[in-house]
PDB file of C-alpha atoms in Angstrom:
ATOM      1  CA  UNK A  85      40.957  -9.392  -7.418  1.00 42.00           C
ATOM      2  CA  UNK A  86      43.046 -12.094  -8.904  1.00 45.00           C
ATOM      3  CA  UNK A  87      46.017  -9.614  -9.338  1.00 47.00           C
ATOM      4  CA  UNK A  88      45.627  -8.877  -5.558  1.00 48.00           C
ATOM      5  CA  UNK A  89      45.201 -13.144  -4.397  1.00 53.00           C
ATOM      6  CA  UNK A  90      48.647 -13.623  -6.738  1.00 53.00           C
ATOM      7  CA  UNK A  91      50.563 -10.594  -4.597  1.00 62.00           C
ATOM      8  CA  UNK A  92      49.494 -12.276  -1.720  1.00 62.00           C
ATOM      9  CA  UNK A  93      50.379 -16.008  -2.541  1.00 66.00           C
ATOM     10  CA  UNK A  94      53.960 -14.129  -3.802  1.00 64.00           C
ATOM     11  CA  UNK A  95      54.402 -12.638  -0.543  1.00 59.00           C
ATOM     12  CA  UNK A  96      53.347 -16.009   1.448  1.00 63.00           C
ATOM     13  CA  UNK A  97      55.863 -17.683  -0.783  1.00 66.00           C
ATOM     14  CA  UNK A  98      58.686 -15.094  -0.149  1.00 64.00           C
ATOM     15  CA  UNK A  99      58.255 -15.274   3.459  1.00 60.00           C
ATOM     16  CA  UNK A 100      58.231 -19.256   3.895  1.00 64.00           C
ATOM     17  CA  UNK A 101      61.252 -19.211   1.881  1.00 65.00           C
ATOM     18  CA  UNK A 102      63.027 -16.594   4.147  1.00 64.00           C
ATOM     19  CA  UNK A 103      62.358 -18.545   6.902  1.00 60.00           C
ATOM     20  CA  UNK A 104      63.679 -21.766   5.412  1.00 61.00           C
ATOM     21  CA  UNK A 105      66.750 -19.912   4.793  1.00 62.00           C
ATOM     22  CA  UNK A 106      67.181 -18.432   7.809  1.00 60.00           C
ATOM     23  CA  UNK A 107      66.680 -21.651   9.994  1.00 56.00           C
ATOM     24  CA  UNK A 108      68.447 -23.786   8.114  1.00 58.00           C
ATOM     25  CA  UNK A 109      71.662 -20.946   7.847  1.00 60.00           C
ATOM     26  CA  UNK A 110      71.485 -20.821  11.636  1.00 54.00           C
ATOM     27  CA  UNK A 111      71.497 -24.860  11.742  1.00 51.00           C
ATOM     28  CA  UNK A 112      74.558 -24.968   9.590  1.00 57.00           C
ATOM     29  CA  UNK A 113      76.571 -22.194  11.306  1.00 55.00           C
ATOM     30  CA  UNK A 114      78.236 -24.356  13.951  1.00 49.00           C
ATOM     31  CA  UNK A 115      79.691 -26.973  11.816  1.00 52.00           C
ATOM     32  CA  UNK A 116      80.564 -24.132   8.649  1.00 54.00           C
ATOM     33  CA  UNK A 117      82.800 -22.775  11.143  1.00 52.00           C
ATOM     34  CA  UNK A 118      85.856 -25.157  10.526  1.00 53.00           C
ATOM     35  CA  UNK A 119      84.925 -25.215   6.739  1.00 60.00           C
ATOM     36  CA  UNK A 120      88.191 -25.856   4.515  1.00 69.00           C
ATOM     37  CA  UNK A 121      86.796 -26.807   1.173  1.00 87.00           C
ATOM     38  CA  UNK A 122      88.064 -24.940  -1.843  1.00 93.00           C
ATOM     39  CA  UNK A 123      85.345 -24.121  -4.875  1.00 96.00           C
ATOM     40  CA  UNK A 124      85.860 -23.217  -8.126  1.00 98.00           C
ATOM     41  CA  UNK A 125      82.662 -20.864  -9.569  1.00 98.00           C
ATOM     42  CA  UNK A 126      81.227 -19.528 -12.594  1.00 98.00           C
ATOM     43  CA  UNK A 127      78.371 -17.417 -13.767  1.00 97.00           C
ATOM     44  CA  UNK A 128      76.291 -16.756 -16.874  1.00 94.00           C
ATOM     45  CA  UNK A 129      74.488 -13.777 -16.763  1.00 92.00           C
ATOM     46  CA  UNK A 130      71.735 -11.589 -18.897  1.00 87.00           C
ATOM     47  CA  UNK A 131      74.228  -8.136 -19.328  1.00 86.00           C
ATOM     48  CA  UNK A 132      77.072  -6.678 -17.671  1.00 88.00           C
ATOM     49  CA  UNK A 133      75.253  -4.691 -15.178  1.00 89.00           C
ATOM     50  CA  UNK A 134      75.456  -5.968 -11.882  1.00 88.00           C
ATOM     51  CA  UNK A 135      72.345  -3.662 -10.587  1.00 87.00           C
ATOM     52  CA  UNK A 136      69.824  -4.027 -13.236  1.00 86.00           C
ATOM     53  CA  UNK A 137      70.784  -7.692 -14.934  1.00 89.00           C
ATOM     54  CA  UNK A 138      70.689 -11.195 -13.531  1.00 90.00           C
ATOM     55  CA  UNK A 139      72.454 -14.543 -12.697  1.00 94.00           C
ATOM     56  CA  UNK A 140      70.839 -16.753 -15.305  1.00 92.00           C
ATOM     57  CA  UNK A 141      73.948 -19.952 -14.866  1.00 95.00           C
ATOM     58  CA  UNK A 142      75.336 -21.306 -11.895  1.00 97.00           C
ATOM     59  CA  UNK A 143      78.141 -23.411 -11.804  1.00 98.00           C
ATOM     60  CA  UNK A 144      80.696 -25.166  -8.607  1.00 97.00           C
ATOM     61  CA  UNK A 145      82.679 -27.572  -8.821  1.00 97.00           C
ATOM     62  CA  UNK A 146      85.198 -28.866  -5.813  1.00 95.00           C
ATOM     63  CA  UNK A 147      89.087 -28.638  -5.978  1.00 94.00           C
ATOM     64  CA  UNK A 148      88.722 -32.352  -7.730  1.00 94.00           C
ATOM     65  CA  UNK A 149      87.103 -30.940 -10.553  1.00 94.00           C
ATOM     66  CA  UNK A 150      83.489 -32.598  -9.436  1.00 95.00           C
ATOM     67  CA  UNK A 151      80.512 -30.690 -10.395  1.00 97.00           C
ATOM     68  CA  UNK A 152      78.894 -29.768  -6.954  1.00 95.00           C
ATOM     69  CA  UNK A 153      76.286 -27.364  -8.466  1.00 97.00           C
ATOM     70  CA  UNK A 154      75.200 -26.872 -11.960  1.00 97.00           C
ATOM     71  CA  UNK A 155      71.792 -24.918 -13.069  1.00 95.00           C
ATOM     72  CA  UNK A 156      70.103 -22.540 -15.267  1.00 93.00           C
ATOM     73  CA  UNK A 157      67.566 -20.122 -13.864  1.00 93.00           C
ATOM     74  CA  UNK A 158      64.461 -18.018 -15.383  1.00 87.00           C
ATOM     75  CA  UNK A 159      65.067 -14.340 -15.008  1.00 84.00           C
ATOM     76  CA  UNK A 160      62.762 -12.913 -13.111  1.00 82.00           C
ATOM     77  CA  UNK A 161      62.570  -9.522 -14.685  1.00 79.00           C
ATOM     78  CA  UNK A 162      62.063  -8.438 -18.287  1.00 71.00           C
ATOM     79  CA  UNK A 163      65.543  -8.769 -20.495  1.00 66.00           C
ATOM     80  CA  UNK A 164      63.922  -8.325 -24.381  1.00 65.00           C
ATOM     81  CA  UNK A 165      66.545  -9.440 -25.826  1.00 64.00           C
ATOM     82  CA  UNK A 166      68.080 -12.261 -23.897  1.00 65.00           C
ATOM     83  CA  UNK A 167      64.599 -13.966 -23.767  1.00 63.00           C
ATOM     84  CA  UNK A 168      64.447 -13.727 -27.381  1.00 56.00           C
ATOM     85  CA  UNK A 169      67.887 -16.147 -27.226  1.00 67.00           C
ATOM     86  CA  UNK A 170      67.896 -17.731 -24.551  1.00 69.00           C
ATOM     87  CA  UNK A 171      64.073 -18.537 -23.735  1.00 65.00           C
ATOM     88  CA  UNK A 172      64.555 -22.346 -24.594  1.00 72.00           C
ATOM     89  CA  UNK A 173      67.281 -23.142 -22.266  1.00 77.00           C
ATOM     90  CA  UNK A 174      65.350 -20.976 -19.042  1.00 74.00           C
ATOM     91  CA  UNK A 175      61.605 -21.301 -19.919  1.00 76.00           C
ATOM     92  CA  UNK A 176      61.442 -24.744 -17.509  1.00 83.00           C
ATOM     93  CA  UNK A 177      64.163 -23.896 -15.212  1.00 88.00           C
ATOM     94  CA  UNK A 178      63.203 -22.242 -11.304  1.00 90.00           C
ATOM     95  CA  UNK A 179      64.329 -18.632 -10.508  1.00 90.00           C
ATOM     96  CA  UNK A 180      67.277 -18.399  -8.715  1.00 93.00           C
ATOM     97  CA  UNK A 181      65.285 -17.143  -5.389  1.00 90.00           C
ATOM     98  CA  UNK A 182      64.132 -20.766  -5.173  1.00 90.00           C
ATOM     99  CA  UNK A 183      68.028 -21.964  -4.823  1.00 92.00           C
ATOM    100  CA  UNK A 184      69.265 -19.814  -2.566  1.00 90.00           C
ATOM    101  CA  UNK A 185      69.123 -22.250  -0.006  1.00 85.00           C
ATOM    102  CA  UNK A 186      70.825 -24.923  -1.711  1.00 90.00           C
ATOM    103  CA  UNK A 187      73.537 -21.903  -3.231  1.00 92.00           C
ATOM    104  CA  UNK A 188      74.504 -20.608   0.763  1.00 88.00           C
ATOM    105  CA  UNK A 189      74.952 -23.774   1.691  1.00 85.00           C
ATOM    106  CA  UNK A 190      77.535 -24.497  -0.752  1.00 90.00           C
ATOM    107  CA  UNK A 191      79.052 -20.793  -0.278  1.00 89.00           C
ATOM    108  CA  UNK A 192      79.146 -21.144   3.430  1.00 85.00           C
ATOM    109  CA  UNK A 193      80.906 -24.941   3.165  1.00 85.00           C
ATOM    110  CA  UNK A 194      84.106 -23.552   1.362  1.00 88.00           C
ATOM    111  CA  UNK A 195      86.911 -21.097   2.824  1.00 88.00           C
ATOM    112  CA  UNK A 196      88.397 -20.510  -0.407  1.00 93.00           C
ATOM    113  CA  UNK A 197      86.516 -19.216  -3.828  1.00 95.00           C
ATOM    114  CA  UNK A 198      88.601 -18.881  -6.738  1.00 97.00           C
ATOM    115  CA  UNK A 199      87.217 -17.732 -10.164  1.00 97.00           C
ATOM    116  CA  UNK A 200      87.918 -15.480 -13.105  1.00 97.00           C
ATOM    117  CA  UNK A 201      86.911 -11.961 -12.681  1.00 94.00           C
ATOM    118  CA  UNK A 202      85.830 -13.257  -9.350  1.00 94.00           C
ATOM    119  CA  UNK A 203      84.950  -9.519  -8.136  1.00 93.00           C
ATOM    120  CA  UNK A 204      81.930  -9.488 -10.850  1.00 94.00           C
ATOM    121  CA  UNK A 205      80.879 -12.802 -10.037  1.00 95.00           C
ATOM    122  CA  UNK A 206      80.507 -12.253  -6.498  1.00 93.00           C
ATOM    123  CA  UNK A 207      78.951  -8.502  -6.924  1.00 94.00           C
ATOM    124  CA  UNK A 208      76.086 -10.115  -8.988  1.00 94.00           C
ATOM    125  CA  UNK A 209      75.629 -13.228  -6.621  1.00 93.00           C
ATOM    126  CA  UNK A 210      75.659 -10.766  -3.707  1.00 90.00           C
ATOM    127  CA  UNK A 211      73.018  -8.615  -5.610  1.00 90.00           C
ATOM    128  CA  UNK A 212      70.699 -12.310  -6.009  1.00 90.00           C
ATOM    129  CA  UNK A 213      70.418 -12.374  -2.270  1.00 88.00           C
ATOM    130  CA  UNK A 214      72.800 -15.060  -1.456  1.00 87.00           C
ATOM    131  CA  UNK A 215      75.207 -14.864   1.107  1.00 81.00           C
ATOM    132  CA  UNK A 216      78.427 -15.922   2.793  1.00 79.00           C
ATOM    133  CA  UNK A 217      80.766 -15.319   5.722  1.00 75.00           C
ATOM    134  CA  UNK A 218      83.616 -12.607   5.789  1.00 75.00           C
ATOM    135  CA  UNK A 219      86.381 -14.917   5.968  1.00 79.00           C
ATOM    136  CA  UNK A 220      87.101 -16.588   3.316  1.00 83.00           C
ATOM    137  CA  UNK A 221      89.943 -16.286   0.250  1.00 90.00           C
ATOM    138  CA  UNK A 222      88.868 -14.995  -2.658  1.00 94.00           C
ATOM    139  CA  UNK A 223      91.383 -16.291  -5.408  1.00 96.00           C
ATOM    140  CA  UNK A 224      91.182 -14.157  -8.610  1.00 96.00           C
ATOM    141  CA  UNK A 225      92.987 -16.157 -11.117  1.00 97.00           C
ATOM    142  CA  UNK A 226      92.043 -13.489 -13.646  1.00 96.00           C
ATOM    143  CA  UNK A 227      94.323 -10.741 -11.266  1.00 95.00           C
ATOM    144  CA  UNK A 228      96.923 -13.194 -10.635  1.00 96.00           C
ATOM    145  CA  UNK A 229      97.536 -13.712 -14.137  1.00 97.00           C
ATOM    146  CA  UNK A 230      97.639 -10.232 -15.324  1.00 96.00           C
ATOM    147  CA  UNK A 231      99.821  -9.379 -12.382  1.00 95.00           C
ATOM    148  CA  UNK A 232     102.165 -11.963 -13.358  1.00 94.00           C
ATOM    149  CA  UNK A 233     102.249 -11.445 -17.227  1.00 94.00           C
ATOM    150  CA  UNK A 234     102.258  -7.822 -16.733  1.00 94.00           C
ATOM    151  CA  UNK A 235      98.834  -7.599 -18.927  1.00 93.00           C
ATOM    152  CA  UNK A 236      95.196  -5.861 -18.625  1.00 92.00           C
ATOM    153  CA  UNK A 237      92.153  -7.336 -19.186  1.00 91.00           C
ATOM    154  CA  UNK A 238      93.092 -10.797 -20.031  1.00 95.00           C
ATOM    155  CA  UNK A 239      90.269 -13.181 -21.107  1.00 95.00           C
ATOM    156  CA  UNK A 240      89.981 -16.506 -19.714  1.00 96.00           C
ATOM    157  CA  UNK A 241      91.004 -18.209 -23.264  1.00 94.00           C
ATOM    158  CA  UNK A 242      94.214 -16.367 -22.996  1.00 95.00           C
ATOM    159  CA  UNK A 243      94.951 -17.617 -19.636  1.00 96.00           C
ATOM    160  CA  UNK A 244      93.932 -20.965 -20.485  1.00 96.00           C
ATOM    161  CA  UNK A 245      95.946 -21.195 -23.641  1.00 96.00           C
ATOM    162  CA  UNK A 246      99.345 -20.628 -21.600  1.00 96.00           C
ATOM    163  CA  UNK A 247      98.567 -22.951 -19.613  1.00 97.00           C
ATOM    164  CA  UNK A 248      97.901 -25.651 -22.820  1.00 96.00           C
ATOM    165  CA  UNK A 249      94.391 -25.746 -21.777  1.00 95.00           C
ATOM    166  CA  UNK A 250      91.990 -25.756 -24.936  1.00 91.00           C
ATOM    167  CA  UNK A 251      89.292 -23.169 -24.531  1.00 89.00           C
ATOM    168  CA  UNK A 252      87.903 -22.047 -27.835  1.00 84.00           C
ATOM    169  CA  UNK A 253      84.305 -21.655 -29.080  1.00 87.00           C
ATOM    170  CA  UNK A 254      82.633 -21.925 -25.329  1.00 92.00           C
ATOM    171  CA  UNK A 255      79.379 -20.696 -24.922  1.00 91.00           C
ATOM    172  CA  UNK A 256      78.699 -17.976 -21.922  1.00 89.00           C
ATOM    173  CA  UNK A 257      76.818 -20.717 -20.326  1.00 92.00           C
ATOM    174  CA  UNK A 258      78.960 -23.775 -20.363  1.00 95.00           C
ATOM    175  CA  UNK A 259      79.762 -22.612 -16.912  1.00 97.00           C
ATOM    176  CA  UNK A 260      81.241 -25.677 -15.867  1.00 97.00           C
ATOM    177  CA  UNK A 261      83.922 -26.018 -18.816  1.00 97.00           C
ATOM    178  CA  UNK A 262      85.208 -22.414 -17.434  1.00 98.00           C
ATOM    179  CA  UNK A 263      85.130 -23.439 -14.163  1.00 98.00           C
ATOM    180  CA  UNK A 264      87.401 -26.643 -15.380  1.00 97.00           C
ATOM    181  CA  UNK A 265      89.716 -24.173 -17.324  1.00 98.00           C
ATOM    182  CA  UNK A 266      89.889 -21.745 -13.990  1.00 98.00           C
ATOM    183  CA  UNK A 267      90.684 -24.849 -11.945  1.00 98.00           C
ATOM    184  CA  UNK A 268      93.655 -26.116 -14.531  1.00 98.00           C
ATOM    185  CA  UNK A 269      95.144 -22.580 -14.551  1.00 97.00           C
ATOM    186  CA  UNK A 270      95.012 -22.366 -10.527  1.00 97.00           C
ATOM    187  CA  UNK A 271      96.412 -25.493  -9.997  1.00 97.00           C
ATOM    188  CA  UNK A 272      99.625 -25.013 -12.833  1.00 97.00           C
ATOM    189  CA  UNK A 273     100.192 -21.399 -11.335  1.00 97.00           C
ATOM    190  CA  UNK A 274     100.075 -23.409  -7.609  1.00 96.00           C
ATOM    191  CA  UNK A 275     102.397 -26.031  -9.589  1.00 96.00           C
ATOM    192  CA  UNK A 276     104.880 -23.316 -10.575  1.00 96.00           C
ATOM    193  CA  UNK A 277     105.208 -21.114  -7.430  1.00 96.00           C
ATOM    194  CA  UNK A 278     102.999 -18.005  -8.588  1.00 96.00           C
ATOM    195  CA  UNK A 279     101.849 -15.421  -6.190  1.00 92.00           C
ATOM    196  CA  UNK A 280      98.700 -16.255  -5.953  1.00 92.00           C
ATOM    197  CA  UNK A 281      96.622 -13.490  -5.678  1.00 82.00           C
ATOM    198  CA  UNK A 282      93.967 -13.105  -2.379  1.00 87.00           C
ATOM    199  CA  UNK A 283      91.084 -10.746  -2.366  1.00 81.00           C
TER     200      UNK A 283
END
């Protein structure tokens, strides 16, 4: 009986927050439309697989380097051994279904995304439910770099480092230090004429 009153109270829950979303995404459309902010983001998440593992870190910050979004999330399905490590820093914080309002807002503000290994970061956001339009550029700072130093698979230490930026010892969820390193190396390759590359 109890088992049954919870499903129902999680389905209530689900629903009210669909509708939120979907009201409030149709109030914003009109005045997203001329949206020319550029965002910087970076994930944290519980394994590599963009099907089966989650979004666990959040971080934007704004072309100035101010942090527009910054939170950790509980998983919401079982991951042994992350909550083994990582139960302390997620045990108090909301599931990331609970922010997806706040999260589409800030996607559907910007025209321009730029990350490292931005393809993965968007697959797994994409795969938490949020959403955005189809216009945007995607600036993969990651690609751009490899392109241009004729590499594969650089990390974002590397690409920080030849820029002079200091990235060493950062934890997978000091989201908003990468983003700050991704935002210095975007704005030296814009500095020295690289082709920047758009997804």
């Amino acid at each position: 009986m109890g088992a049954e009153i919870l499903t129902k109270e999680k389905y209530r829950k689900m629903y009210n927050l669909a509708q939120k979303r979907s009201d409030g995404l149709r109030a914003m459309a009109e005045n997203l439309i001329t949206a020319d902010k550029k965002i910087v983001i970076d994930i944290a998440t519980t394994g590599n697989n963009t099907k089966e593992d989650e979004v666990y870190k959040l971080s934007v910050v704004d072309i100035n380097g101010y942090v527009i979004f910054d939170s950790f999330f509980a998983p919401e399905n079982d991951h042994n051994k992350f909550q083994i490590k990582m139960l302390s820093i997620t045990e108090n914080a909301p599931p990331l279904s609970d922010q997806l309002f706040k999260i589409d807002e800030i996607l559907l503000s910007a025209n321009t995304i730029i990350g490292f290994g931005l393809g993965k970061v968007m697959a797994f956001l994409r795969q938490s439910g949020c959403v955005w339009r189809t216009d945007y550029d995607f600036v993969n700072v990651q690609r751009t770099f490899e392109d241009h130093c004729d590499t594969k698979k650089a990390a974002l230490n590397e690409c920080a480092a030849y820029f002079g930026y200091e990235l060493q010892d950062v934890k997978p969820y000091e989201t908003v230090k990468k983003c700050n390193a991704v935002l210095h190396c975007y704005r030296k390759m814009i500095e020295e004429g690289w082709d920047i590359d758009i997804e």
